[in-house]
């Protein structure tokens, strides 16, 4: 996936996150992008505190596609996946990840919010413990400010 494609997909995901926030859900969203870097195969927003957008998307993808198909795909998500979501992506065999805002930046926005108890465990550390060479691009600075703005508006009203 080229940097321009990554930015475009992050903007798409952030639009979905804004829609989720407008509906009262936590403003997280993820896309599954095919190996061509263009085709969006699946989209998902946060369901609840346990069913994060990335984990739900990875489980859905694993049920719909073969591991061989998924290895060439990229999970694009607004915020760096937590340990649960990174692990689910790893087990689903989705080989690539693009994220806009790092978990530490989200923590700076949410603080000790009971609806979003962040884990200080970067996704690359989760992936490094595995046996697969995961492809990771993030944080993407060109998208981070817009993603952060959605979270600031949402979490400061909660």
Backbone as CSV, one residue per row, in Angstrom:
resi,resn,N_x,N_y,N_z,CA_x,CA_y,CA_z,C_x,C_y,C_z
1,UNK,0.859,-1.177,0.000,0.000,0.000,0.000,0.899,1.232,0.000
2,UNK,0.591,2.160,-0.884,1.384,3.380,-0.961,0.983,4.335,0.169
3,UNK,1.834,5.295,0.494,1.452,6.288,1.511,0.177,7.041,1.142
4,UNK,-0.028,7.343,-0.134,-1.242,8.049,-0.553,-2.472,7.176,-0.344
5,UNK,-2.363,5.896,-0.665,-3.480,4.980,-0.427,-3.768,4.868,1.066
6,UNK,-2.719,4.744,1.867,-2.888,4.626,3.319,-3.624,5.842,3.873
7,UNK,-3.226,7.034,3.445,-3.865,8.253,3.930,-5.332,8.294,3.505
8,UNK,-5.620,7.939,2.275,-7.004,7.946,1.795,-7.862,6.970,2.592
9,UNK,-7.330,5.777,2.866,-8.092,4.791,3.645,-8.267,5.241,5.099
10,UNK,-7.265,5.894,5.662,-7.405,6.416,7.025,-8.485,7.500,7.080
11,UNK,-8.557,8.321,6.056,-9.599,9.353,6.009,-10.980,8.707,5.904
12,UNK,-11.084,7.646,5.115,-12.344,6.905,5.005,-12.725,6.339,6.381
13,UNK,-11.772,5.687,7.036,-12.030,5.106,8.358,-12.421,6.184,9.365
14,UNK,-11.769,7.339,9.301,-12.098,8.403,10.247,-13.506,8.942,9.997
15,UNK,-13.951,8.940,8.753,-15.339,9.309,8.459,-16.316,8.340,9.102
16,UNK,-15.985,7.049,9.062,-16.821,6.040,9.729,-16.795,6.233,11.243
17,UNK,-15.625,6.598,11.780,-15.528,6.852,13.224,-16.397,8.036,13.632
18,UNK,-16.431,9.067,12.803,-17.309,10.218,13.083,-18.772,9.791,13.088
19,UNK,-19.146,8.935,12.150,-20.524,8.437,12.103,-20.839,7.615,13.350
20,UNK,-19.887,6.796,13.789,-20.088,6.003,15.006,-20.293,6.928,16.207
21,UNK,-19.470,7.966,16.311,-19.593,8.917,17.422,-20.953,9.614,17.387
22,UNK,-21.412,9.989,16.199,-22.707,10.654,16.068,-23.850,9.744,16.508
23,UNK,-23.624,8.436,16.396,-24.635,7.458,16.825,-24.459,7.069,18.291
24,UNK,-23.490,7.696,18.984,-23.280,7.431,20.404,-22.303,6.321,20.709
25,UNK,-21.637,5.775,19.693,-20.645,4.715,19.903,-19.248,5.314,19.994
26,UNK,-18.332,4.566,20.572,-16.943,5.020,20.636,-16.418,5.216,19.214
27,UNK,-15.664,6.287,18.965,-15.277,6.657,17.599,-14.042,5.927,17.060
28,UNK,-14.172,4.627,16.907,-13.099,3.821,16.321,-13.658,3.139,15.080
29,UNK,-12.833,3.013,14.044,-13.276,2.347,12.823,-12.086,1.689,12.144
30,UNK,-12.391,0.610,11.410,-11.358,-0.143,10.708,-11.867,-0.587,9.344
31,UNK,-10.940,-0.764,8.430,-11.222,-1.261,7.088,-10.310,-2.452,6.811
32,UNK,-10.773,-3.386,6.006,-9.922,-4.427,5.463,-9.716,-4.096,3.997
33,UNK,-8.469,-3.862,3.612,-8.132,-3.477,2.250,-7.421,-4.641,1.578
34,UNK,-7.851,-4.941,0.361,-7.284,-6.048,-0.410,-5.822,-5.786,-0.760
35,UNK,-5.183,-6.813,-1.241,-3.759,-6.750,-1.588,-3.461,-5.666,-2.621
36,UNK,-4.445,-5.290,-3.450,-4.220,-4.254,-4.459,-4.064,-2.859,-3.852
37,UNK,-4.331,-2.721,-2.556,-4.203,-1.434,-1.877,-5.352,-0.482,-2.141
38,UNK,-6.313,-0.896,-2.940,-7.441,-0.046,-3.324,-8.779,-0.562,-2.826
39,UNK,-9.031,-1.829,-3.024,-10.341,-2.405,-2.788,-10.614,-2.585,-1.296
40,UNK,-11.690,-1.974,-0.812,-12.110,-2.143,0.575,-13.043,-3.352,0.624
41,UNK,-12.620,-4.375,1.354,-13.384,-5.616,1.454,-14.406,-5.600,2.586
42,UNK,-14.060,-4.955,3.704,-14.933,-4.899,4.873,-14.719,-3.576,5.599
43,UNK,-15.746,-3.115,6.293,-15.620,-1.971,7.201,-16.264,-2.349,8.524
44,UNK,-15.792,-1.716,9.594,-16.340,-2.018,10.916,-16.082,-0.847,11.851
45,UNK,-17.088,-0.500,12.645,-16.895,0.474,13.721,-16.964,-0.271,15.049
46,UNK,-16.661,0.445,16.123,-16.713,-0.171,17.446,-18.128,-0.617,17.773
47,UNK,-18.240,-1.773,18.390,-19.529,-2.277,18.831,-19.738,-1.893,20.292
48,UNK,-18.733,-2.222,21.111,-18.785,-1.878,22.528,-17.379,-1.981,23.102
49,UNK,-17.265,-1.910,24.415,-15.962,-1.880,25.062,-15.137,-3.150,24.827
50,UNK,-15.797,-4.266,24.592,-15.097,-5.534,24.378,-14.968,-5.876,22.894
51,UNK,-15.927,-5.467,22.104,-15.941,-5.767,20.669,-15.438,-4.561,19.885
52,UNK,-14.118,-4.434,19.873,-13.489,-3.315,19.177,-13.595,-3.501,17.670
53,UNK,-13.554,-2.404,16.951,-13.698,-2.436,15.493,-12.700,-3.400,14.846
54,UNK,-11.440,-3.349,15.267,-10.399,-4.169,14.641,-10.617,-5.654,14.896
55,UNK,-10.966,-6.003,16.128,-11.153,-7.419,16.466,-12.376,-8.000,15.768
56,UNK,-13.477,-7.239,15.741,-14.682,-7.711,15.056,-14.392,-7.869,13.569
57,UNK,-13.709,-6.892,12.979,-13.366,-6.974,11.562,-12.478,-8.189,11.293
58,UNK,-11.477,-8.420,12.120,-10.566,-9.553,11.912,-11.304,-10.883,12.010
59,UNK,-12.210,-11.001,12.970,-12.988,-12.251,13.103,-13.898,-12.463,11.893
60,UNK,-14.541,-11.393,11.446,-15.400,-11.475,10.270,-14.578,-11.856,9.041
61,UNK,-13.428,-11.228,8.875,-12.558,-11.524,7.737,-12.102,-12.985,7.750
62,UNK,-11.750,-13.487,8.934,-11.291,-14.880,9.046,-12.386,-15.866,8.669
63,UNK,-13.641,-15.479,8.877,-14.765,-16.349,8.515,-15.086,-16.275,7.019
64,UNK,-14.685,-15.185,6.362,-15.057,-14.985,4.961,-13.949,-15.252,3.950
65,UNK,-12.695,-15.206,4.402,-11.568,-15.339,3.486,-10.590,-16.388,4.005
66,UNK,-9.768,-16.911,3.113,-8.758,-17.891,3.514,-7.563,-17.166,4.138
67,UNK,-6.777,-17.876,4.936,-5.564,-17.254,5.471,-4.631,-16.751,4.365
68,UNK,-4.570,-17.467,3.267,-3.713,-17.042,2.153,-4.196,-15.719,1.562
69,UNK,-5.502,-15.553,1.439,-6.043,-14.287,0.941,-5.776,-13.157,1.927
70,UNK,-5.949,-13.436,3.203,-5.816,-12.393,4.221,-4.377,-11.930,4.419
71,UNK,-3.417,-12.804,4.176,-2.027,-12.420,4.408,-1.631,-11.212,3.556
72,UNK,-2.172,-11.100,2.362,-1.862,-9.959,1.501,-2.683,-8.717,1.798
73,UNK,-3.673,-8.826,2.661,-4.555,-7.702,2.994,-3.940,-6.813,4.066
74,UNK,-4.534,-5.632,4.205,-4.105,-4.676,5.225,-5.318,-4.232,6.039
75,UNK,-5.177,-4.276,7.346,-6.176,-3.728,8.253,-5.806,-2.263,8.454
76,UNK,-6.701,-1.368,8.096,-6.489,0.071,8.262,-7.396,0.517,9.390
77,UNK,-6.821,1.166,10.398,-7.604,1.562,11.563,-7.207,2.944,12.046
78,UNK,-8.168,3.630,12.611,-7.936,5.004,13.033,-6.920,5.100,14.162
79,UNK,-6.978,4.177,15.110,-6.095,4.220,16.279,-5.343,2.904,16.384
80,UNK,-4.100,2.975,16.829,-3.267,1.795,17.002,-4.032,0.702,17.748
81,UNK,-4.033,-0.502,17.224,-4.769,-1.582,17.885,-4.225,-1.888,19.278
82,UNK,-5.145,-2.163,20.191,-4.755,-2.605,21.529,-4.198,-4.029,21.428
83,UNK,-3.745,-4.567,22.525,-3.180,-5.912,22.535,-4.199,-6.955,22.071
84,UNK,-5.458,-6.820,22.481,-6.490,-7.762,22.064,-6.673,-7.719,20.553
85,UNK,-6.761,-6.521,20.005,-7.002,-6.376,18.566,-5.788,-6.791,17.746
86,UNK,-4.597,-6.455,18.208,-3.383,-6.877,17.503,-3.297,-8.400,17.490
87,UNK,-3.592,-9.022,18.617,-3.577,-10.481,18.683,-4.608,-11.104,17.768
88,UNK,-5.798,-10.519,17.717,-6.845,-11.042,16.840,-6.438,-10.892,15.375
89,UNK,-5.841,-9.765,15.020,-5.355,-9.585,13.656,-4.289,-10.635,13.327
90,UNK,-3.383,-10.846,14.245,-2.315,-11.833,14.054,-2.905,-13.223,13.810
91,UNK,-3.827,-13.637,14.654,-4.422,-14.966,14.523,-5.301,-15.085,13.293
92,UNK,-5.890,-13.987,12.834,-6.697,-14.005,11.614,-5.821,-14.082,10.364
93,UNK,-4.542,-13.811,10.513,-3.554,-13.899,9.430,-3.655,-12.721,8.453
94,UNK,-4.071,-11.562,8.973,-4.077,-10.340,8.168,-2.682,-9.742,8.281
95,UNK,-1.940,-9.752,7.178,-0.511,-9.455,7.229,-0.098,-8.015,7.362
96,UNK,-0.980,-7.072,7.036,-0.590,-5.665,7.082,-1.464,-4.846,8.012
97,UNK,-0.888,-3.780,8.525,-1.596,-2.857,9.411,-1.182,-1.435,9.083
98,UNK,-2.163,-0.559,8.989,-1.936,0.881,8.900,-2.797,1.517,9.986
99,UNK,-2.202,2.394,10.804,-2.999,3.111,11.799,-2.600,4.577,11.827
100,UNK,-3.547,5.408,12.231,-3.332,6.840,12.210,-2.776,7.417,13.499
101,UNK,-3.405,7.107,14.621,-3.069,7.701,15.913,-2.539,6.623,16.844
102,UNK,-1.420,6.887,17.492,-0.872,5.867,18.392,-1.641,5.829,19.710
103,UNK,-1.595,4.666,20.341,-2.326,4.425,21.593,-1.946,5.442,22.673
104,UNK,-0.676,5.804,22.743,-0.231,6.777,23.751,-0.899,8.132,23.546
105,UNK,-1.105,8.522,22.296,-1.793,9.791,22.019,-3.263,9.705,22.410
106,UNK,-3.868,8.537,22.203,-5.260,8.354,22.637,-5.360,8.467,24.156
107,UNK,-4.433,7.852,24.866,-4.420,7.937,26.330,-4.319,9.389,26.786
108,UNK,-3.528,10.190,26.097,-3.408,11.608,26.456,-4.747,12.329,26.297
109,UNK,-5.577,11.866,25.380,-6.896,12.474,25.157,-7.911,11.958,26.174
110,UNK,-7.940,10.645,26.382,-8.987,10.042,27.217,-8.662,10.047,28.697
111,UNK,-7.387,10.084,29.031,-7.004,10.003,30.440,-7.447,8.680,31.035
112,UNK,-7.897,8.708,32.258,-8.309,7.485,32.950,-9.819,7.282,32.794
113,UNK,-10.313,7.384,31.568,-11.748,7.263,31.318,-12.175,5.809,31.500
114,UNK,-13.194,5.548,32.306,-13.593,4.161,32.577,-14.098,3.409,31.347
115,UNK,-14.525,4.106,30.309,-14.979,3.437,29.093,-13.836,3.120,28.134
116,UNK,-12.635,3.610,28.419,-11.509,3.372,27.524,-10.214,3.201,28.312
117,UNK,-10.122,2.136,29.100,-8.886,1.901,29.853,-7.791,1.364,28.927
118,UNK,-6.957,2.247,28.433,-5.946,1.857,27.463,-4.879,0.964,28.089
119,UNK,-4.240,0.180,27.235,-3.104,-0.655,27.638,-1.834,-0.030,27.069
120,UNK,-0.837,0.126,27.870,0.423,0.681,27.386,1.270,-0.455,26.815
121,UNK,0.829,-0.966,25.675,1.514,-2.073,25.015,1.374,-1.873,23.509
122,UNK,2.373,-1.265,22.879,2.289,-1.004,21.443,2.072,-2.292,20.636
123,UNK,1.316,-2.175,19.556,0.995,-3.345,18.735,2.252,-4.001,18.177
124,UNK,3.270,-3.227,17.872,4.510,-3.823,17.342,5.173,-4.746,18.358
125,UNK,4.989,-4.461,19.647,5.527,-5.360,20.669,4.748,-6.670,20.693
126,UNK,3.441,-6.609,20.487,2.625,-7.826,20.405,3.077,-8.641,19.198
127,UNK,3.167,-7.979,18.034,3.555,-8.680,16.811,4.967,-9.262,16.908
128,UNK,5.869,-8.566,17.591,7.255,-9.032,17.708,7.359,-10.353,18.453
129,UNK,6.361,-10.688,19.256,6.376,-11.949,20.007,5.883,-13.125,19.154
130,UNK,5.389,-12.811,17.963,4.860,-13.845,17.085,5.902,-14.378,16.122
131,UNK,5.447,-15.229,15.233,6.332,-15.894,14.273,6.123,-15.409,12.846
132,UNK,5.283,-14.410,12.665,4.973,-13.904,11.328,5.548,-12.501,11.161
133,UNK,6.081,-12.193,9.994,6.609,-10.840,9.740,5.495,-9.865,9.367
134,UNK,4.837,-9.306,10.356,3.725,-8.379,10.134,4.255,-7.071,9.535
135,UNK,3.491,-6.498,8.609,3.845,-5.225,7.980,3.054,-4.119,8.692
136,UNK,3.749,-3.136,9.260,3.078,-2.088,10.035,3.515,-0.709,9.553
137,UNK,2.531,0.142,9.292,2.768,1.549,8.984,1.932,2.366,9.961
138,UNK,2.578,3.121,10.799,1.851,3.957,11.741,2.746,4.379,12.890
139,UNK,2.414,5.444,13.538,1.291,6.325,13.239,1.540,7.120,11.949
140,UNK,0.468,7.472,11.281,0.534,8.268,10.053,0.233,9.714,10.447
141,UNK,1.283,10.522,10.475,1.177,11.895,10.978,0.153,12.731,10.213
142,UNK,0.027,12.511,8.909,-0.898,13.322,8.118,-2.355,13.088,8.513
143,UNK,-2.655,11.958,9.137,-4.031,11.650,9.542,-4.258,11.834,11.037
144,UNK,-3.194,11.839,11.814,-3.312,11.803,13.278,-4.095,12.980,13.844
145,UNK,-3.882,14.176,13.338,-4.553,15.351,13.898,-6.071,15.263,13.722
146,UNK,-6.523,14.861,12.516,-7.965,14.748,12.278,-8.588,13.644,13.122
147,UNK,-7.879,12.540,13.277,-8.375,11.441,14.105,-8.444,11.891,15.568
148,UNK,-7.401,12.560,16.025,-7.386,13.057,17.410,-8.541,14.024,17.660
149,UNK,-8.868,14.850,16.676,-9.956,15.823,16.846,-11.290,15.122,17.081
150,UNK,-11.530,14.017,16.381,-12.766,13.258,16.589,-12.816,12.728,18.021
151,UNK,-11.708,12.217,18.504,-11.654,11.661,19.861,-11.761,12.749,20.915
152,UNK,-11.111,13.881,20.695,-11.215,14.974,21.664,-12.658,15.424,21.821
153,UNK,-13.344,15.584,20.716,-14.754,16.015,20.775,-15.605,14.963,21.490
154,UNK,-15.366,13.689,21.199,-16.187,12.631,21.773,-15.914,12.441,23.266
155,UNK,-14.660,12.234,23.630,-14.329,11.868,25.029,-14.510,13.022,25.999
156,UNK,-14.414,14.251,25.530,-14.600,15.380,26.439,-16.073,15.631,26.754
157,UNK,-16.961,14.972,26.009,-18.398,15.076,26.284,-18.900,13.910,27.118
158,UNK,-18.094,12.905,27.361,-18.518,11.695,28.074,-18.403,11.874,29.565
